[in-house]
PDB file of C-alpha atoms in Angstrom:
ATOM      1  CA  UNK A   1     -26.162-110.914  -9.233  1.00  0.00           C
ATOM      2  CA  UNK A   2     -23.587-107.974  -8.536  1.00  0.00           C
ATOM      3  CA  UNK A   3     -20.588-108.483  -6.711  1.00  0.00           C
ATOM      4  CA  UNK A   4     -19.884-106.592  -3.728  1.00  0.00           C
ATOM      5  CA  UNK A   5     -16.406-105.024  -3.718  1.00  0.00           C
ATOM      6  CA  UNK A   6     -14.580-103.674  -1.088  1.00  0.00           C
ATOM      7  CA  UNK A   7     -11.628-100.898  -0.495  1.00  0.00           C
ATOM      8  CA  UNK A   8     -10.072 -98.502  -2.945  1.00  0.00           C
ATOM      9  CA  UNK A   9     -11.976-100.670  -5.790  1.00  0.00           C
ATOM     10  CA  UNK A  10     -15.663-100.085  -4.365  1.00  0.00           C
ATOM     11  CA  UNK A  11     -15.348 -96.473  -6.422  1.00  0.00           C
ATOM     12  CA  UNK A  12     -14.297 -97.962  -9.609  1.00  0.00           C
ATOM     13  CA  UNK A  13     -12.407 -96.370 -11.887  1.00  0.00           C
ATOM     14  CA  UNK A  14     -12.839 -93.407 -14.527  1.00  0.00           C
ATOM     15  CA  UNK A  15     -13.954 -94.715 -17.994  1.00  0.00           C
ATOM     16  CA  UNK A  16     -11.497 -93.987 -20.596  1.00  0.00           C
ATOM     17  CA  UNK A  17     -11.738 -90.930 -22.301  1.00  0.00           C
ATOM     18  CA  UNK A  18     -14.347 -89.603 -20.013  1.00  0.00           C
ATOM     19  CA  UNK A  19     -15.037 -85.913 -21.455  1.00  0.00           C
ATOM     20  CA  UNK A  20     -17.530 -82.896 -19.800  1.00  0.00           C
ATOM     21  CA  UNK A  21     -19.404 -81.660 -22.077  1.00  0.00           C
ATOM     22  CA  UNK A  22     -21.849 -80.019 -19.960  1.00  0.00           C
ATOM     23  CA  UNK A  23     -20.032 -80.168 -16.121  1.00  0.00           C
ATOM     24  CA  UNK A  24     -21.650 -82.367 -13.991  1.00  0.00           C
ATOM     25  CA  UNK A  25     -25.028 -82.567 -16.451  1.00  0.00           C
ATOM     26  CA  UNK A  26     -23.687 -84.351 -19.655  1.00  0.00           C
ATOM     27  CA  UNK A  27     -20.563 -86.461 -20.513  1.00  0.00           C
ATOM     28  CA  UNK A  28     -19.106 -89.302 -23.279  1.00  0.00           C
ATOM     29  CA  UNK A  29     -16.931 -91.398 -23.189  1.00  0.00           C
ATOM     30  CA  UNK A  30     -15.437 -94.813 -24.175  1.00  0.00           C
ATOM     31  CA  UNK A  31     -17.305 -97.662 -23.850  1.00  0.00           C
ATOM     32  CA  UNK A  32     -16.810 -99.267 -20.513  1.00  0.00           C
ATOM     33  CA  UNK A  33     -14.352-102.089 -20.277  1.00  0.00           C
ATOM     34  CA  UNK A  34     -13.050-100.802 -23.361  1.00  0.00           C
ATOM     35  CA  UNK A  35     -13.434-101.882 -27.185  1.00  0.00           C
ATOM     36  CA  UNK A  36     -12.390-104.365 -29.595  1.00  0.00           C
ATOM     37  CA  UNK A  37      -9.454-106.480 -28.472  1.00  0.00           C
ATOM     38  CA  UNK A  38      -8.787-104.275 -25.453  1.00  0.00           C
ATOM     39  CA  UNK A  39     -12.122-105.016 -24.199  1.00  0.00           C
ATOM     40  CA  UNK A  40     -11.429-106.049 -20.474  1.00  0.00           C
ATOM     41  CA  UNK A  41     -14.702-107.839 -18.348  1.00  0.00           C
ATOM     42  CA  UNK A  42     -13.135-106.317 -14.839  1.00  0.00           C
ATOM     43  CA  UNK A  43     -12.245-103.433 -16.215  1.00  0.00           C
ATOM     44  CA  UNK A  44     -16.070-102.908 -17.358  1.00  0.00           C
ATOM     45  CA  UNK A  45     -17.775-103.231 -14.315  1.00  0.00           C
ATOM     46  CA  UNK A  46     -15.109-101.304 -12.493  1.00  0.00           C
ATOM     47  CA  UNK A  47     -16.342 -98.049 -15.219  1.00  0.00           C
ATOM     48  CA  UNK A  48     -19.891 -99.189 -14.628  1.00  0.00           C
ATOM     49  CA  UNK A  49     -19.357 -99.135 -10.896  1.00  0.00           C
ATOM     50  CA  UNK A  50     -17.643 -95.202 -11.152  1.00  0.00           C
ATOM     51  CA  UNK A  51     -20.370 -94.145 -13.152  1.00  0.00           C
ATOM     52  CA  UNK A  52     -23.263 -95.267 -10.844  1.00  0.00           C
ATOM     53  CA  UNK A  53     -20.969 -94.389  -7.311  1.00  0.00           C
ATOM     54  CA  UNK A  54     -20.329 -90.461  -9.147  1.00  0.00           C
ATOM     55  CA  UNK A  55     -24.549 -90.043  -9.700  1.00  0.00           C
ATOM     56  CA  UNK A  56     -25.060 -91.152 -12.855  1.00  0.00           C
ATOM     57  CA  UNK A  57     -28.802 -91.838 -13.684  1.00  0.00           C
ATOM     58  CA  UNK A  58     -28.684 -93.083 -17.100  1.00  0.00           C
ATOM     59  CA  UNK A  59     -26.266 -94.292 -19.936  1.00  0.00           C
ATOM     60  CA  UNK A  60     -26.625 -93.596 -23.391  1.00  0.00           C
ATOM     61  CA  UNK A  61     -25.326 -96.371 -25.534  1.00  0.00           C
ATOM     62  CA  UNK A  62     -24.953 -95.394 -29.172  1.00  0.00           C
ATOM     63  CA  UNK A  63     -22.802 -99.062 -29.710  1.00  0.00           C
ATOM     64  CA  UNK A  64     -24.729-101.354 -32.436  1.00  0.00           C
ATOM     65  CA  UNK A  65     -24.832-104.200 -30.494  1.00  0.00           C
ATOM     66  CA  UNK A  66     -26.889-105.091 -27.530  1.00  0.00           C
ATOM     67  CA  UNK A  67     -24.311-107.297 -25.939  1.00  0.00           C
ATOM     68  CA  UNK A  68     -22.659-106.163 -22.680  1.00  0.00           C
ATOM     69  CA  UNK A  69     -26.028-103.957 -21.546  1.00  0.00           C
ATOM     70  CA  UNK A  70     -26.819-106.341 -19.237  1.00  0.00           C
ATOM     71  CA  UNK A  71     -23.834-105.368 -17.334  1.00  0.00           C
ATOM     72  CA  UNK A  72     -26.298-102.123 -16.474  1.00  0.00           C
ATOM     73  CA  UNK A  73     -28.709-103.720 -15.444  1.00  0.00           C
ATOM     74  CA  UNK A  74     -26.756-106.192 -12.870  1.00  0.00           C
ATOM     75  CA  UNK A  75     -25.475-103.063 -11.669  1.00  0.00           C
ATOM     76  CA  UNK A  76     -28.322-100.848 -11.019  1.00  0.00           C
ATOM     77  CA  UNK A  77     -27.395 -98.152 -13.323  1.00  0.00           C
ATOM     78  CA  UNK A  78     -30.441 -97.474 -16.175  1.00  0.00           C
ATOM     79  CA  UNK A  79     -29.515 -97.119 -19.541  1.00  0.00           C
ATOM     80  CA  UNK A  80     -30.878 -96.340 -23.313  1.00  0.00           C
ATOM     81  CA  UNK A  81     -29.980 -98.357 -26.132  1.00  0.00           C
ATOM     82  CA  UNK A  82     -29.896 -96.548 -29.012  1.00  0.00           C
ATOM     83  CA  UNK A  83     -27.701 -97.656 -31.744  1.00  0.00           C
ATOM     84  CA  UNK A  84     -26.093 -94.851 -34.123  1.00  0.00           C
ATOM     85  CA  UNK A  85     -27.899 -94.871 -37.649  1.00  0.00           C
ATOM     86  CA  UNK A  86     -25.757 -92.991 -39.995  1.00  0.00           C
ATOM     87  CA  UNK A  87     -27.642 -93.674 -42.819  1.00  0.00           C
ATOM     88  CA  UNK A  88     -31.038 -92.020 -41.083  1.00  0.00           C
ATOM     89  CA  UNK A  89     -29.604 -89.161 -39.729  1.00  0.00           C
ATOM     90  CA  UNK A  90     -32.507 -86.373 -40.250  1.00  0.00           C
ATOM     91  CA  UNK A  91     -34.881 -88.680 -38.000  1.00  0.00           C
ATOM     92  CA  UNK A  92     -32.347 -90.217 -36.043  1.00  0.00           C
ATOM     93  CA  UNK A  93     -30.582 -87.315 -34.370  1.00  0.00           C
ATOM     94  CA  UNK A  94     -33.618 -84.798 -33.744  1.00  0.00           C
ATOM     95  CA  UNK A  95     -35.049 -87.818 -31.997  1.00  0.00           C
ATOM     96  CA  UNK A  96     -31.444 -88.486 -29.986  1.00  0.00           C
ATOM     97  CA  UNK A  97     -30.715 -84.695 -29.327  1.00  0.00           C
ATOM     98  CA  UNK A  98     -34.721 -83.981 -27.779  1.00  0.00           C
ATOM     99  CA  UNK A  99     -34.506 -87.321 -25.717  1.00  0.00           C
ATOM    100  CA  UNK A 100     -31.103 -86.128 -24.315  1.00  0.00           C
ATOM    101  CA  UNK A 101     -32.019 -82.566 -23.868  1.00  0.00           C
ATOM    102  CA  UNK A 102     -34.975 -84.080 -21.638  1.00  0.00           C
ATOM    103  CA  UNK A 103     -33.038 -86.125 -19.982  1.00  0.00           C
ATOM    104  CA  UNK A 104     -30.641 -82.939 -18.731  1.00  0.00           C
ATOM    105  CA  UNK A 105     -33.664 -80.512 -18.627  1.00  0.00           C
ATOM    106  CA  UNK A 106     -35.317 -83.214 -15.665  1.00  0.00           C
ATOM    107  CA  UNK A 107     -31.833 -82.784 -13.809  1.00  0.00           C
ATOM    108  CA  UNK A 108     -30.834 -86.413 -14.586  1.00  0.00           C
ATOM    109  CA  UNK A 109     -26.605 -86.803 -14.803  1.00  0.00           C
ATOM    110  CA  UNK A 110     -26.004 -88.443 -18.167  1.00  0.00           C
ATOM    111  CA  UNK A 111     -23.629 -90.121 -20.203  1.00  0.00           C
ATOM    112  CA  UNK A 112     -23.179 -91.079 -23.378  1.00  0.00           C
ATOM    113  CA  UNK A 113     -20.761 -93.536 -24.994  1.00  0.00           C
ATOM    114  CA  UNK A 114     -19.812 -95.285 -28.230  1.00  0.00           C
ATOM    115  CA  UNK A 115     -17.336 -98.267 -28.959  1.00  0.00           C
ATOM    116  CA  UNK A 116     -14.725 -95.204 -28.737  1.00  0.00           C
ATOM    117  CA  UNK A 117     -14.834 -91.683 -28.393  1.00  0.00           C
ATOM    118  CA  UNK A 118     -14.186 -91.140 -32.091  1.00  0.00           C
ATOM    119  CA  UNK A 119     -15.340 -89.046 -34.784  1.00  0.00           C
ATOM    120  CA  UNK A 120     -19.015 -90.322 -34.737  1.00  0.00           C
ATOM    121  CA  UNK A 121     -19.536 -90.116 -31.333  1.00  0.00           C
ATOM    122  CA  UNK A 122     -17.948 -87.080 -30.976  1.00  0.00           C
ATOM    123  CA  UNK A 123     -19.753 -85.182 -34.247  1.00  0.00           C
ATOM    124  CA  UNK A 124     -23.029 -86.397 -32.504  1.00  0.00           C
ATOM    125  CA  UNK A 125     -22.411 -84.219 -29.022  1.00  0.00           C
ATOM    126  CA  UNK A 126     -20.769 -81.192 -31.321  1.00  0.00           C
ATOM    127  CA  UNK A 127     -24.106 -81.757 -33.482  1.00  0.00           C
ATOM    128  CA  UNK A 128     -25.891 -81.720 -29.636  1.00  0.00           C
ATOM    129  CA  UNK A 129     -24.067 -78.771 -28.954  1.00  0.00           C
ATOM    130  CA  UNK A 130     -25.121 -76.462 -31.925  1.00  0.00           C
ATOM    131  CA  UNK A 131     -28.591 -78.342 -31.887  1.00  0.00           C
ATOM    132  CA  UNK A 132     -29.319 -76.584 -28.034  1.00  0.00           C
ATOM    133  CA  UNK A 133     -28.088 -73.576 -29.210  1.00  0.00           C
ATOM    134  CA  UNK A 134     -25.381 -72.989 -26.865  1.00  0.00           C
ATOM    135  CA  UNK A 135     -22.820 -72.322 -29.451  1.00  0.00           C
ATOM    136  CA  UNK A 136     -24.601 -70.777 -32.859  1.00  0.00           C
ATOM    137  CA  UNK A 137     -21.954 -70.435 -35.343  1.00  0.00           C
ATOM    138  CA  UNK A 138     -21.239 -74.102 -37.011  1.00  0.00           C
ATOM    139  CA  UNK A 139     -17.549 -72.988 -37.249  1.00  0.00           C
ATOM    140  CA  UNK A 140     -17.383 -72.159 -33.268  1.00  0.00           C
ATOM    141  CA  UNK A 141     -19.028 -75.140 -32.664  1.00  0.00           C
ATOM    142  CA  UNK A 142     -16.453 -77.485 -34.726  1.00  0.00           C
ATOM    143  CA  UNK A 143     -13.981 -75.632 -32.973  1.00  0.00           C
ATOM    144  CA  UNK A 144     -15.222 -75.652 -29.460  1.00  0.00           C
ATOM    145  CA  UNK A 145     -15.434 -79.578 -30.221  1.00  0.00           C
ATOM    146  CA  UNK A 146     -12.495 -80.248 -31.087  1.00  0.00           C
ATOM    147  CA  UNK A 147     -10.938 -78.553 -27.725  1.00  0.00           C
ATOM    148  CA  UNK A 148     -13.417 -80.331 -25.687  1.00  0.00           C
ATOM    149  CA  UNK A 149     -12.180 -83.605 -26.473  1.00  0.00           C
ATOM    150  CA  UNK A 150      -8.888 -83.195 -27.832  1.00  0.00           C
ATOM    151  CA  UNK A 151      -8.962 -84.474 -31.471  1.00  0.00           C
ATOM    152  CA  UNK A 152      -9.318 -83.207 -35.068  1.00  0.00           C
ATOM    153  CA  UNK A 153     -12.770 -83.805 -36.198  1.00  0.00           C
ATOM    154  CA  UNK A 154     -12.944 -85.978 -39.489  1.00  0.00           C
ATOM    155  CA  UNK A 155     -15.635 -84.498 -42.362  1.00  0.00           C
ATOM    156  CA  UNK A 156     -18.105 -87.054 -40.912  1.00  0.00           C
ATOM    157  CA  UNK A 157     -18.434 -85.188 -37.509  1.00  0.00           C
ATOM    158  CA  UNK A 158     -17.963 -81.679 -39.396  1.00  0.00           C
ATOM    159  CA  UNK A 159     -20.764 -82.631 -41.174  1.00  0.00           C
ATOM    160  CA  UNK A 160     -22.433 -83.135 -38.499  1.00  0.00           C
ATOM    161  CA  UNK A 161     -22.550 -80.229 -36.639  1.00  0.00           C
ATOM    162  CA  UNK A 162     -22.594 -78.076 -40.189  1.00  0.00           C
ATOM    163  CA  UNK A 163     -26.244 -79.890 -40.404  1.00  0.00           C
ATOM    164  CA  UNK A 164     -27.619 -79.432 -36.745  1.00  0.00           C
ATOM    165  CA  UNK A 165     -29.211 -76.388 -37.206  1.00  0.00           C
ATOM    166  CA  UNK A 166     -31.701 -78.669 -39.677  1.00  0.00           C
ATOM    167  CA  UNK A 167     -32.872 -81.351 -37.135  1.00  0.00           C
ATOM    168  CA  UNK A 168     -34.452 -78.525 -34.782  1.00  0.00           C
TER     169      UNK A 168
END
């Protein structure tokens, strides 16, 4: 069962990395609570708490492992599992991208996460980006990217968003 907090923590607190991509529609971020060795139990349900107190509806997790979703579910806030298949990427992503774009088309707030917001994660929503059509030009859209979340995209994520154009 959920714990009730009080005070300045009942909020929660900003996941880390936590990136617009579409203002107040669509954004990614890190993993609540963190990744790897950093991963902190508190510091998860404190993210899980922001996101469901600033009108989340749903979470897209793109982590491999199932572990930790329950967290969601103790604290109201509905997610998607869907792990990130790099190997199947001409079914996987036109399935991702149309599931997402319905998600934002219904008016739902969304957010998407990985372990970390790091090249795969990030080529994904640059893919997403080119995919809906609101920037055209792959070029533009590795650029536009890359100033959106701050980072150099590695040829992974370039490829990426070179190839979303085919998964309409």
């Amino acid at each position: 069962m959920a714990q009730k907090l009080r005070g300045k923590w009942a909020a929660g607190i900003q996941p880390k990395n936590f990136t617009w991509v579409i203002k107040d529609r669509f954004a990614v971020c890190e993993r609540p609570g963190g990744f790897g060795d950093g991963h902190r139990r508190v510091r998860r349900q404190e993210e899980i708490i922001w996101l469901r107190e600033n009108g989340f509806d749903v979470v897209v997790s793109l982590i491999q492992a199932s572990h930790n979703l329950h967290n969601y579910e103790e604290l109201q806030l509905p997610y998607r599992h869907r792990p990130l298949q790099t190997d199947e990427l001409e079914t996987y992503l036109p399935a991702l991208y149309r599931e997402l774009d319905d998600l934002i088309a219904a008016g739902s707030r969304v957010v998407m996460h990985g372990e970390e917001l790091g090249d795969r994660v990030v080529g994904v929503v640059g893919g997403w980006i080119r995919w809906k059509g609101l920037v055209e030009d792959p070029t533009d859209a590795i650029t536009m990217t890359e100033q959106l979340t701050g980072r150099k995209l590695d040829p992974f994520a370039r490829q990426v968003i070179m190839r979303a154009d085919e998964f309409r």
